[in-house]
Short mmCIF file of C-alpha atoms in Angstrom, two decimals:
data_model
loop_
_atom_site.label_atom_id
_atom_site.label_comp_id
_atom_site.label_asym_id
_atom_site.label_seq_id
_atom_site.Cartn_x
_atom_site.Cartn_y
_atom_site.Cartn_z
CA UNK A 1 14.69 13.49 -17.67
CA UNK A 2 13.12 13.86 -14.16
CA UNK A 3 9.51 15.14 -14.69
CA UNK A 4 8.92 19.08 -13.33
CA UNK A 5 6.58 20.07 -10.85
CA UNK A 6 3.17 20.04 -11.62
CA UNK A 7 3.36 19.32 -15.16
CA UNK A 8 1.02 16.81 -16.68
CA UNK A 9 2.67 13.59 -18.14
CA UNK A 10 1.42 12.53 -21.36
CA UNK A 11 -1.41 9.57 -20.73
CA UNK A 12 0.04 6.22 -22.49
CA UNK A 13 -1.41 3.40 -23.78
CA UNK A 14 0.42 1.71 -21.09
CA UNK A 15 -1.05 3.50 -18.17
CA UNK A 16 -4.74 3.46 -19.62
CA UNK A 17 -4.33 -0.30 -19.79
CA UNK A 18 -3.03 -0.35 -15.90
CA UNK A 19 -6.49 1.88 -14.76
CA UNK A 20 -8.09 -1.04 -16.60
CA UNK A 21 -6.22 -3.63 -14.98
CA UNK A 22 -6.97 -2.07 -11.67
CA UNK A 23 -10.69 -1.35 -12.19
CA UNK A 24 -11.06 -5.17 -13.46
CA UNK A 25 -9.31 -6.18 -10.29
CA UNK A 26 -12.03 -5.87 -8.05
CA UNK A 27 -14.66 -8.83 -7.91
CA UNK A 28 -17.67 -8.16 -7.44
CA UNK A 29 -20.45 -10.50 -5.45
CA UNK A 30 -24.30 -11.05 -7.25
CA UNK A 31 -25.90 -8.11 -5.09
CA UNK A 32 -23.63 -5.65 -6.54
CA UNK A 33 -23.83 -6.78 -10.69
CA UNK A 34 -27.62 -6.94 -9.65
CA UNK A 35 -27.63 -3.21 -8.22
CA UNK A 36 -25.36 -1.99 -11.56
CA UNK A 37 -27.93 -3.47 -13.67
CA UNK A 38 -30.86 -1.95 -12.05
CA UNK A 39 -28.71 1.48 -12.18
CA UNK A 40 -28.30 1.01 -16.16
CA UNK A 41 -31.69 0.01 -16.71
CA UNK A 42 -32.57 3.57 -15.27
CA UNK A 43 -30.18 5.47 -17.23
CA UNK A 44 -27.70 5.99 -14.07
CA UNK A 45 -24.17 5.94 -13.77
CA UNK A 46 -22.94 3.85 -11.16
CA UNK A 47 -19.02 4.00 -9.64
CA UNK A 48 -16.68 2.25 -10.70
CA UNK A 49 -15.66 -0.98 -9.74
CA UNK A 50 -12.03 0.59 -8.74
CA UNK A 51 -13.94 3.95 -6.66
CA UNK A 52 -15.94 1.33 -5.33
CA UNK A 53 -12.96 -1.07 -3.32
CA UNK A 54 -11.60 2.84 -2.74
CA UNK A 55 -14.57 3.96 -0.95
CA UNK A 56 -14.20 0.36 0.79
CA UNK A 57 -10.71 0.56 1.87
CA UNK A 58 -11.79 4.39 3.32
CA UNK A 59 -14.19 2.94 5.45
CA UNK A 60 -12.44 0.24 6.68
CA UNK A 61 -9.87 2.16 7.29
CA UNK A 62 -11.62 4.76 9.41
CA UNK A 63 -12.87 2.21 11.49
CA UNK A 64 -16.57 3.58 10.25
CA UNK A 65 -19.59 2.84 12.50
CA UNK A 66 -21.93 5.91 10.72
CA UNK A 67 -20.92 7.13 7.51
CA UNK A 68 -23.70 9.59 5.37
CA UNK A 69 -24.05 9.03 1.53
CA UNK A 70 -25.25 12.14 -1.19
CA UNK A 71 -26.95 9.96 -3.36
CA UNK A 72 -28.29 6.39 -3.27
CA UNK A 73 -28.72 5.50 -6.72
CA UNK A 74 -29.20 1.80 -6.69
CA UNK A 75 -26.98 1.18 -4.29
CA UNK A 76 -23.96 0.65 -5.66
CA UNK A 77 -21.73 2.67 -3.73
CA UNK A 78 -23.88 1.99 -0.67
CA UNK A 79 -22.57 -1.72 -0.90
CA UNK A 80 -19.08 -0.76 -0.71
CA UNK A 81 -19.33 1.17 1.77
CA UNK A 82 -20.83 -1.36 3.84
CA UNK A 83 -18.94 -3.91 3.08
CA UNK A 84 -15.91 -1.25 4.56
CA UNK A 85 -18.00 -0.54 8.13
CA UNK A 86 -17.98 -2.11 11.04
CA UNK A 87 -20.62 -4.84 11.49
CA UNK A 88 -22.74 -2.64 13.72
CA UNK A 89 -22.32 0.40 11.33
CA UNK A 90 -25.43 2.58 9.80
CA UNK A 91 -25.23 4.09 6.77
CA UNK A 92 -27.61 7.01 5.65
CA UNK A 93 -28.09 7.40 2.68
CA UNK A 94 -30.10 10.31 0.51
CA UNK A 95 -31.92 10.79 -2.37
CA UNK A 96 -34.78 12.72 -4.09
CA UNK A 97 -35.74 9.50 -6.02
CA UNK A 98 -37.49 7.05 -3.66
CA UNK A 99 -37.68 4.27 -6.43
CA UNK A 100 -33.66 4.02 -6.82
CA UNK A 101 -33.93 3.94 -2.97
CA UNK A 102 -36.15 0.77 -3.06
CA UNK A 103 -33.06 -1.03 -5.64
CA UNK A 104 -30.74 -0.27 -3.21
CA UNK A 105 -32.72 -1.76 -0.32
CA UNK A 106 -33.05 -5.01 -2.07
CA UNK A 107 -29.27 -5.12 -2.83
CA UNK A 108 -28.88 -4.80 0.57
CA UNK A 109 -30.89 -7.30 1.67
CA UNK A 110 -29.66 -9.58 -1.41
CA UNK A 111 -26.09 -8.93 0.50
CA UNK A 112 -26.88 -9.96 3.10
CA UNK A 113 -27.36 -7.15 5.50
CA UNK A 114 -29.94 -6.81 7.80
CA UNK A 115 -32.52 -3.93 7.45
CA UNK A 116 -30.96 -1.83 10.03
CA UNK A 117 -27.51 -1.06 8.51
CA UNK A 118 -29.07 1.40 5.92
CA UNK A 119 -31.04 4.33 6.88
CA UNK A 120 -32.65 6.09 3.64
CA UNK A 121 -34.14 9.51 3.60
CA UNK A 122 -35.88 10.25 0.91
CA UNK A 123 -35.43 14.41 0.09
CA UNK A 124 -33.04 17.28 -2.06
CA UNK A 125 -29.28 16.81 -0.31
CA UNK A 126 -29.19 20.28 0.80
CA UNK A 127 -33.12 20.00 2.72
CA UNK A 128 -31.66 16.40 4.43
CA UNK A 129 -27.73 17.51 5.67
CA UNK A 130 -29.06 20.01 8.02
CA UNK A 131 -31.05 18.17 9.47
CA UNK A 132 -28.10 15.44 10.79
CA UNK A 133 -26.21 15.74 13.82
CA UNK A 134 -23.04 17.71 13.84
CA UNK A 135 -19.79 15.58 13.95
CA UNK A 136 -21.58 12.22 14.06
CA UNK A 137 -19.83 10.73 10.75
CA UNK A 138 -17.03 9.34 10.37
CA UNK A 139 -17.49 9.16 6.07
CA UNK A 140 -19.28 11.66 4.24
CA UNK A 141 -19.65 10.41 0.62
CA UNK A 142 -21.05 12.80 -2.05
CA UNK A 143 -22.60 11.31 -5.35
CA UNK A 144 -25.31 14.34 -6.03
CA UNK A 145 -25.48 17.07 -8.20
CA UNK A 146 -23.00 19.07 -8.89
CA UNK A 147 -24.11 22.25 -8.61
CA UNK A 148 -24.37 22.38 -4.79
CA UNK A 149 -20.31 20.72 -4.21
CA UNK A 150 -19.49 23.36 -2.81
CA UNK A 151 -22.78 23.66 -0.16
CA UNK A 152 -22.64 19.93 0.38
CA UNK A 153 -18.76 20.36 0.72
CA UNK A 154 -19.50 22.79 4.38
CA UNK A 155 -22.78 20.60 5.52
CA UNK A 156 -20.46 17.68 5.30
CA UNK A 157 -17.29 18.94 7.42
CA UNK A 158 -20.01 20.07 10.03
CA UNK A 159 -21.08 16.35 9.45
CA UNK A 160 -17.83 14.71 10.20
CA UNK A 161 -15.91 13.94 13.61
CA UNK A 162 -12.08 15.55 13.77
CA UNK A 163 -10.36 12.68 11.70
CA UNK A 164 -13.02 11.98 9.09
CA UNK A 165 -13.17 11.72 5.76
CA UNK A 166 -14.99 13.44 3.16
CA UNK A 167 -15.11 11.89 -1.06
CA UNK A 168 -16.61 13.68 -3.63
CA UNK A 169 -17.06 10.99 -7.07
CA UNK A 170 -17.17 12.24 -11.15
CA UNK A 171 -14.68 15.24 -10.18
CA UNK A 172 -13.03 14.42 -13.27
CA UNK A 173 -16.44 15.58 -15.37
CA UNK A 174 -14.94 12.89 -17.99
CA UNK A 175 -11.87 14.94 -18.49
CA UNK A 176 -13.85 18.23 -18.49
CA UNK A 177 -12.45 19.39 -15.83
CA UNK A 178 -8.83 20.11 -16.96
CA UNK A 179 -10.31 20.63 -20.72
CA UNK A 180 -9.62 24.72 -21.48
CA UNK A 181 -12.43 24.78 -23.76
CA UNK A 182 -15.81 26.76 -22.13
CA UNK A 183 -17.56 24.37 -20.18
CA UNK A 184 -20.94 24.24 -18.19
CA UNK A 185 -21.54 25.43 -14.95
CA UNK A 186 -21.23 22.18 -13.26
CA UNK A 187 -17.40 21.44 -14.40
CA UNK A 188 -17.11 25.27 -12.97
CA UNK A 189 -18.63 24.33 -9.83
CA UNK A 190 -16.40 21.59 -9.48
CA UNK A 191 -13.17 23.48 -10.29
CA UNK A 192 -14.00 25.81 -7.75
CA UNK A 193 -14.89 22.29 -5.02
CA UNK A 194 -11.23 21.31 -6.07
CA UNK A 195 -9.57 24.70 -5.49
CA UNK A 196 -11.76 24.62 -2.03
CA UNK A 197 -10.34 22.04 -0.67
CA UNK A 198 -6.71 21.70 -2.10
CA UNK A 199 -6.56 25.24 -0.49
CA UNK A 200 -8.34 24.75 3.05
CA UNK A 201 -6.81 24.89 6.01
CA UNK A 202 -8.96 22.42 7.48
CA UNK A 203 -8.51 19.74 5.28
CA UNK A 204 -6.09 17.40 4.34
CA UNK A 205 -6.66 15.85 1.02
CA UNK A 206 -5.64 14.00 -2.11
CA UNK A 207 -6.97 13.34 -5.84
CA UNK A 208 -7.35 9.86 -6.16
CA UNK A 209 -6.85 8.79 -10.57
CA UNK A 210 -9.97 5.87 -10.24
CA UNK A 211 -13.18 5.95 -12.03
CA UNK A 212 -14.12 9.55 -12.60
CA UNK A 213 -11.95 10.93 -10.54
CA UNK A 214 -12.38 10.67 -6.42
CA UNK A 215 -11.63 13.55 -4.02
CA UNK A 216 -10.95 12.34 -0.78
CA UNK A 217 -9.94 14.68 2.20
CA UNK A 218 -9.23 14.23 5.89
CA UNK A 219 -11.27 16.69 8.61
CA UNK A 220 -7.50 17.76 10.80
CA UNK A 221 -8.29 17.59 14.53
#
């Protein structure tokens, strides 16, 4: 029976082993298993190895020379999107936490990449975005707290050039999100990000099923 319109199939054992499959896909180099241990060691959760190669694909396949990142962490996700950019590409990345900042500058440099690829600002997302020029990204990539999607959501499509992206990671809130049970004010916030962008005008977009869910949408001309 073809499946109707906007109803949810049942998850299988099948397709649960396939996310698997695709997440263990991905190889990953020494700098990056370093950067994931440093990020456990602190109690952080890094992306996963499948929202990783997405984020990678997205910049490579925006041609990125300056793409902005909503938290560093250890550098995880700042990896992959380098290894995405063009060679002459900066990325900026912010954080309030300094220390993660100084991981992810050594996972850089264990990568390979010279110190001027990666410019981190140390500071509260919302305090840093204003401060960056208007349409000078080509990737904005938010990893920060959920409570301000929605505010980092506007800084970032005053961020981005016509044509460029925007991903939002952990939109999934580990299932959360979809749950009808009462839920915190973060899953809220995010159900409102989704509904934000699914219905702007502005922004063409899609839902992609890897790690905890990435929200990925295109700035139209």
């Amino acid at each position: 029976m073809r499946q109707l319109r906007g109803q949810e199939r049942v998850i299988t054992a099948n397709r649960q082993t396939s996310w698997a499959f695709a997440d263990a896909f991905v190889a990953e180099d020494e700098a990056l298993h370093w950067a994931r241990d440093r990020a456990r060691e602190a109690g952080l959760r890094s992306v996963s190895p499948g929202t990783g190669a997405a984020l990678r694909l997205l910049a490579a396949t925006t041609d990125a020379k300056a793409v902005a990142e909503i938290g560093t962490g250890t550098g995880v996700s700042g990896l992959y999107l380098l290894h995405g950019m063009r060679p002459d590409g900066v990325l900026t990345t912010v954080d309030p936490e300094p220390e993660r900042q100084q991981f992810a500058r050594e996972a850089f440099r264990a990568a390979g990449y010279a110190a001027n690829r990666a410019r981190f600002i140390p500071g509260r997302a919302l305090d840093v975005l204003p401060r960056l020029a208007d349409g000078g990204y080509d990737l904005v990539f938010c990893d920060g707290d959920r409570l301000e999607s929605l505010d980092c959501l506007a800084e970032s499509l005053r961020l981005l050039r016509p044509g460029g992206l925007v991903c939002f990671e952990g939109v999934f809130a580990d299932g959360r999100t979809v749950d009808s049970a009462a839920q915190p004010a973060e899953v809220l916030r995010l159900r409102e990000l989704l509904r934000a962008v699914r219905e702007s005008q502005e922004l063409m977009s899609a839902l992609l099923p890897v790690g905890d869910g990435l929200l990925c949408a295109v700035r139209r001309g």
